[in-house]
């Protein structure tokens, strides 16, 4: 496919920025930064548009914080006006580039998602006796800036759009990159700037860039290794097989290919399992004909539900904030055998003011 060009006017059009604003504010109307921007919306968007057109736009500073969901993660939240720019950029380029991704890449893509990935894996688990499940070690912190920019240039040739994406990549906080440098052959020839790594987890653009970064690996696995039962969700790679020894060989081939992009398989998370015995995948325990919610997920939601009930009792949280959080968890839980769990959780906690 030809590289995409001459799209800068579309990216910076007022109608695209307005659409991007509406997407960026979704679910965040109560945030003060969103309210301030919305109060003077037309002038704010016109000002942002002018900065983009005259190339004076500079991304703002991230707000860094840490979450603990199974493991410690550092999150970098971009300012609201920057999130509008991220949406405006992807509104234009994502539909074109997404067509070049493999069908079975499921993260952060329209019509895909974790539940589609679970359904696909479970369908395959009835056909294949073995599964090779792999995880990339510190994926987002390991993404190499120089390689990412080169990959983006395989899809795009509009220099203004590429300059904007370079700015977004370059303003990644230094704390986001890997603290422990991974050395690969030829690293002694690189300058310190060419060792810049890491993308902020939580950015819309980071999720998209993460798919771009592994797209060549996806095609390598399907075309070069001739694997038909392969799927990926962010940095979780799943390969189905009928021959256990062949899966061992495939794992080493993938390990070598990832090294070309300065990535490594997690040393403790690249194993072969029998599908009939079930595996822990995407938040579920999945067997060929049944699936259960992972135990720690139910315990974690129980703690969050009790906290929401306490904050509601104290008048610090309203139902319009509680409802989407609860519906989101239910939407995930109903894809497993959780009817008894849901009855127990919601029957044990009462939301009462005062």
Coordinates of C-alpha atoms in Angstrom, one line a residue:
X1 CA 0.0 0.0 0.0
X2 CA 1.1 3.6 -0.7
X3 CA 2.2 5.8 2.2
X4 CA -0.5 8.2 3.3
X5 CA 0.3 11.9 2.5
X6 CA -1.3 15.3 2.3
X7 CA -3.5 14.9 5.3
X8 CA -2.3 17.8 7.5
X9 CA -5.3 20.0 6.5
X10 CA -7.7 17.3 7.5
X11 CA -5.9 16.8 10.9
X12 CA -6.0 20.5 11.7
X13 CA -9.6 21.3 10.4
X14 CA -11.9 22.8 12.9
X15 CA -14.5 20.1 12.4
X16 CA -11.9 17.4 13.2
X17 CA -10.8 19.2 16.3
X18 CA -14.4 19.6 17.4
X19 CA -15.0 15.8 16.9
X20 CA -11.7 15.2 18.8
X21 CA -12.8 17.4 21.7
X22 CA -16.1 15.5 22.0
X23 CA -14.2 12.2 22.1
X24 CA -11.6 13.5 24.6
X25 CA -14.3 14.8 27.1
X26 CA -16.3 11.6 27.1
X27 CA -16.7 10.4 30.7
X28 CA -14.6 13.3 32.0
X29 CA -17.1 16.3 32.0
X30 CA -16.7 16.7 35.7
X31 CA -12.9 17.3 35.5
X32 CA -12.0 20.9 36.1
X33 CA -9.6 21.1 33.2
X34 CA -12.4 19.8 30.9
X35 CA -14.9 22.3 32.3
X36 CA -12.5 25.2 31.9
X37 CA -11.7 24.3 28.2
X38 CA -15.4 23.8 27.5
X39 CA -16.4 27.1 29.0
X40 CA -14.7 29.0 26.2
X41 CA -14.8 26.2 23.7
X42 CA -14.7 28.0 20.3
X43 CA -11.8 30.2 21.2
X44 CA -9.9 27.4 22.8
X45 CA -10.3 25.2 19.7
X46 CA -9.4 28.1 17.4
X47 CA -6.3 28.8 19.4
X48 CA -5.3 25.2 19.3
X49 CA -5.9 25.0 15.6
X50 CA -3.8 28.1 15.0
X51 CA -0.9 26.6 17.0
X52 CA -1.0 23.5 14.9
X53 CA -1.2 25.4 11.6
X54 CA 1.7 27.7 12.4
X55 CA 3.7 24.9 14.0
X56 CA 4.0 26.6 17.4
X57 CA 2.1 23.8 19.2
X58 CA 4.1 22.1 22.0
X59 CA 2.7 19.3 24.2
X60 CA 2.3 20.1 27.8
X61 CA 3.7 18.4 30.9
X62 CA 2.3 15.0 31.9
X63 CA 0.9 14.3 35.4
X64 CA 2.6 11.1 36.7
X65 CA 1.0 8.7 39.1
X66 CA 1.2 5.0 40.0
X67 CA -1.5 2.4 40.0
X68 CA -1.4 -1.1 41.5
X69 CA -3.5 -3.5 39.5
X70 CA -1.9 -6.9 39.9
X71 CA 1.4 -5.1 39.4
X72 CA 2.8 -1.6 39.8
X73 CA 2.4 0.6 36.8
X74 CA 3.4 4.2 36.2
X75 CA 0.7 6.2 34.4
X76 CA 1.3 9.5 32.6
X77 CA -1.8 11.6 32.0
X78 CA -1.5 14.2 29.3
X79 CA -3.2 17.7 29.6
X80 CA -6.8 17.8 28.2
X81 CA -5.9 20.0 25.1
X82 CA -3.1 17.5 24.2
X83 CA -5.6 14.6 24.4
X84 CA -7.7 16.5 21.8
X85 CA -4.7 16.7 19.5
X86 CA -4.2 12.9 20.0
X87 CA -7.8 12.2 19.0
X88 CA -7.5 14.6 16.0
X89 CA -4.4 12.8 14.8
X90 CA -5.8 9.3 15.1
X91 CA -9.2 10.3 13.6
X92 CA -7.4 10.9 10.4
X93 CA -4.6 8.2 10.2
X94 CA -5.9 5.3 12.2
X95 CA -8.6 4.1 9.7
X96 CA -6.0 3.9 7.0
X97 CA -3.2 2.2 9.0
X98 CA -5.6 -0.1 10.9
X99 CA -6.4 -1.9 7.6
X100 CA -2.8 -3.0 7.4
X101 CA -2.8 -4.7 10.8
X102 CA -3.5 -8.5 11.0
X103 CA -7.1 -9.5 11.7
X104 CA -6.2 -11.2 15.0
X105 CA -4.6 -8.1 16.7
X106 CA -7.3 -7.2 19.3
X107 CA -6.1 -4.3 21.5
X108 CA -7.5 -0.8 21.1
X109 CA -9.2 -1.4 17.7
X110 CA -12.7 -0.8 16.7
X111 CA -14.8 -4.0 16.7
X112 CA -12.1 -5.9 18.6
X113 CA -11.3 -5.8 22.3
X114 CA -10.5 -8.3 25.0
X115 CA -13.8 -10.2 24.8
X116 CA -13.4 -10.8 21.1
X117 CA -9.8 -12.1 21.8
X118 CA -11.2 -14.4 24.5
X119 CA -13.8 -15.8 22.1
X120 CA -11.2 -16.3 19.4
X121 CA -8.8 -18.1 21.7
X122 CA -11.5 -20.4 23.2
X123 CA -12.7 -21.3 19.7
X124 CA -9.1 -22.3 18.8
X125 CA -8.6 -24.2 22.1
X126 CA -11.2 -26.7 20.9
X127 CA -9.1 -27.4 17.9
X128 CA -5.5 -27.2 19.1
X129 CA -4.1 -29.3 22.0
X130 CA -1.3 -26.9 22.8
X131 CA -0.9 -23.1 23.3
X132 CA 2.3 -21.0 23.5
X133 CA 1.6 -18.0 25.7
X134 CA 4.1 -15.2 25.8
X135 CA 4.5 -11.8 27.3
X136 CA 7.0 -9.0 26.3
X137 CA 9.1 -7.8 29.2
X138 CA 8.3 -4.2 30.1
X139 CA 6.8 -3.5 26.7
X140 CA 5.8 0.1 26.9
X141 CA 9.0 1.2 28.7
X142 CA 11.0 -0.7 26.1
X143 CA 9.6 0.8 22.9
X144 CA 12.6 2.5 21.1
X145 CA 11.9 6.0 19.9
X146 CA 14.1 5.9 16.9
X147 CA 12.7 2.6 15.7
X148 CA 9.1 3.7 16.3
X149 CA 9.6 6.9 14.2
X150 CA 11.1 4.8 11.4
X151 CA 8.1 2.4 11.5
X152 CA 5.7 5.3 11.3
X153 CA 7.4 6.5 8.2
X154 CA 6.6 3.1 6.5
X155 CA 2.9 4.2 6.7
X156 CA 3.0 8.0 6.3
X157 CA 4.8 10.6 4.2
X158 CA 3.1 13.8 5.3
X159 CA 6.0 15.5 7.0
X160 CA 3.8 17.8 9.1
X161 CA 1.9 14.8 10.6
X162 CA 5.2 13.0 11.2
X163 CA 6.7 16.1 12.9
X164 CA 3.6 16.2 15.2
X165 CA 4.0 12.5 16.1
X166 CA 7.7 13.0 16.7
X167 CA 6.8 15.8 19.1
X168 CA 4.4 13.5 21.0
X169 CA 7.1 10.7 21.2
X170 CA 9.9 13.1 22.2
X171 CA 8.0 14.7 25.1
X172 CA 7.6 11.3 26.8
X173 CA 8.8 11.8 30.4
X174 CA 12.3 10.4 31.0
X175 CA 10.9 8.4 33.9
X176 CA 8.8 6.3 31.6
X177 CA 11.7 4.6 29.8
X178 CA 13.4 1.5 31.1
X179 CA 15.6 2.2 34.1
X180 CA 17.7 -0.9 33.3
X181 CA 19.1 -0.6 29.8
X182 CA 18.8 -3.7 27.6
X183 CA 21.8 -4.0 25.4
X184 CA 21.7 -5.6 22.0
X185 CA 24.4 -6.2 19.3
X186 CA 25.6 -2.8 17.9
X187 CA 24.4 -0.7 20.9
X188 CA 28.0 0.6 21.4
X189 CA 27.6 2.4 18.1
X190 CA 24.5 4.4 19.3
X191 CA 24.5 7.8 20.9
X192 CA 22.5 8.4 24.2
X193 CA 19.7 10.1 22.3
X194 CA 19.3 6.9 20.2
X195 CA 18.7 4.9 23.4
X196 CA 15.5 6.9 24.3
X197 CA 12.8 4.4 25.1
X198 CA 9.3 4.3 26.5
X199 CA 5.8 5.5 25.8
X200 CA 3.3 6.7 28.5
X201 CA 0.7 4.1 29.4
X202 CA -2.8 5.7 29.1
X203 CA -2.1 7.9 26.1
X204 CA -4.4 7.2 23.2
X205 CA -1.5 7.6 20.8
X206 CA 0.6 5.2 22.9
X207 CA -1.9 2.5 22.4
X208 CA -1.9 3.1 18.7
X209 CA 1.9 3.3 18.5
X210 CA 2.2 0.1 20.4
X211 CA 0.2 -1.7 17.7
X212 CA 2.3 -0.1 15.0
X213 CA 5.5 -1.1 16.7
X214 CA 4.6 -4.9 16.7
X215 CA 2.8 -5.0 13.4
X216 CA 5.9 -6.3 11.5
X217 CA 6.3 -9.0 14.2
X218 CA 2.6 -10.0 13.7
X219 CA 3.1 -10.4 10.0
X220 CA 6.4 -12.3 10.6
X221 CA 4.7 -14.8 12.8
X222 CA 1.8 -15.3 10.3
X223 CA 3.7 -15.2 7.0
X224 CA 7.3 -16.3 7.8
X225 CA 6.5 -18.8 10.5
X226 CA 3.3 -19.8 8.8
X227 CA 1.3 -19.8 12.0
X228 CA -2.5 -19.7 11.4
X229 CA -3.6 -19.8 15.1
X230 CA -1.9 -16.6 16.3
X231 CA -3.4 -13.6 18.2
X232 CA -2.1 -10.6 20.1
X233 CA -3.5 -8.3 22.7
X234 CA -1.1 -5.4 23.4
X235 CA 2.0 -7.4 24.5
X236 CA 0.4 -10.8 25.1
X237 CA 1.2 -13.1 22.2
X238 CA -0.7 -16.4 21.8
X239 CA 0.3 -19.2 19.4
X240 CA -1.7 -22.3 19.0
X241 CA -0.2 -25.6 17.9
X242 CA -0.6 -29.3 17.5
X243 CA 3.2 -30.1 17.8
X244 CA 4.8 -29.2 21.1
X245 CA 8.3 -29.3 19.7
X246 CA 7.4 -27.0 16.9
X247 CA 6.1 -24.5 19.4
X248 CA 9.5 -24.5 21.1
X249 CA 11.1 -23.6 17.8
X250 CA 8.5 -20.9 17.1
X251 CA 9.2 -19.4 20.5
X252 CA 12.9 -19.1 19.7
X253 CA 12.2 -17.6 16.3
X254 CA 9.9 -15.0 17.9
X255 CA 12.6 -14.3 20.5
X256 CA 15.1 -13.5 17.8
X257 CA 12.7 -11.4 15.8
X258 CA 11.7 -9.3 18.8
X259 CA 15.4 -8.6 19.5
X260 CA 15.5 -6.8 16.1
X261 CA 13.1 -4.3 17.6
X262 CA 15.0 -4.2 20.9
X263 CA 12.3 -6.2 22.8
X264 CA 12.6 -9.3 24.9
X265 CA 10.2 -12.0 26.0
X266 CA 9.5 -12.1 29.7
X267 CA 11.8 -14.9 31.0
X268 CA 9.0 -16.2 33.3
X269 CA 6.1 -15.7 30.9
X270 CA 6.8 -17.7 27.8
X271 CA 5.4 -21.2 28.3
X272 CA 3.6 -23.9 26.5
X273 CA 0.4 -25.3 28.0
X274 CA -2.2 -27.9 27.2
X275 CA -5.4 -26.1 26.2
X276 CA -7.6 -28.8 27.9
X277 CA -6.1 -27.9 31.3
X278 CA -7.1 -24.2 30.9
X279 CA -4.9 -21.1 31.0
X280 CA -5.0 -17.7 32.7
X281 CA -5.5 -15.2 29.8
X282 CA -7.0 -11.7 29.5
X283 CA -8.5 -11.8 33.0
X284 CA -10.1 -15.2 32.8
X285 CA -9.4 -18.8 33.4
X286 CA -10.2 -20.2 29.9
X287 CA -11.0 -23.8 29.1
X288 CA -12.2 -25.2 25.7
X289 CA -15.9 -25.2 26.8
X290 CA -16.0 -22.9 29.9
X291 CA -14.4 -19.8 31.3
X292 CA -14.1 -18.4 34.8
X293 CA -13.3 -14.9 36.0
X294 CA -9.8 -14.8 37.6
X295 CA -10.1 -14.8 41.4
X296 CA -8.2 -11.6 42.1
X297 CA -10.5 -9.7 39.8
X298 CA -13.5 -10.5 41.9
X299 CA -11.6 -9.6 45.2
X300 CA -10.4 -6.3 43.7
X301 CA -13.8 -5.3 42.5
X302 CA -15.3 -6.1 46.0
X303 CA -12.8 -3.7 47.5
X304 CA -13.6 -1.0 45.0
X305 CA -17.4 -1.5 45.5
X306 CA -17.0 -1.1 49.3
X307 CA -15.0 2.0 48.8
X308 CA -17.6 3.5 46.5
X309 CA -20.3 2.7 49.0
X310 CA -18.3 4.5 51.7
X311 CA -17.7 7.5 49.6
X312 CA -21.4 7.6 48.6
X313 CA -22.4 7.4 52.3
X314 CA -20.1 10.4 53.0
X315 CA -21.6 12.4 50.1
X316 CA -18.3 12.4 48.2
X317 CA -19.5 10.3 45.3
X318 CA -22.7 10.3 43.2
X319 CA -24.5 7.6 41.5
X320 CA -23.7 9.1 38.0
X321 CA -20.1 8.4 38.8
X322 CA -20.7 4.9 40.4
X323 CA -23.0 3.6 37.7
X324 CA -20.5 3.5 34.8
X325 CA -17.8 1.9 36.9
X326 CA -20.2 -0.9 38.1
X327 CA -21.5 -1.4 34.6
X328 CA -18.0 -1.7 33.2
X329 CA -17.1 -4.5 35.6
X330 CA -20.4 -6.3 35.0
X331 CA -19.7 -6.1 31.3
X332 CA -16.4 -7.9 31.9
X333 CA -17.8 -10.4 34.5
X334 CA -20.7 -11.6 32.4
X335 CA -18.3 -13.2 30.0
X336 CA -17.4 -15.7 32.6
X337 CA -19.3 -18.0 35.0
X338 CA -20.0 -15.3 37.6
X339 CA -23.7 -15.3 38.3
X340 CA -23.2 -16.5 41.9
X341 CA -20.3 -14.1 42.4
X342 CA -22.4 -11.1 41.2
X343 CA -25.3 -12.0 43.4
X344 CA -23.0 -12.3 46.4
X345 CA -21.2 -9.0 45.8
X346 CA -24.3 -6.8 45.1
X347 CA -26.3 -8.5 47.8
X348 CA -23.7 -7.8 50.5
X349 CA -23.2 -4.0 50.0
X350 CA -25.8 -1.3 50.5
X351 CA -25.5 2.2 49.1
X352 CA -27.0 4.7 51.6
X353 CA -26.6 8.4 52.1
X354 CA -25.6 9.6 55.5

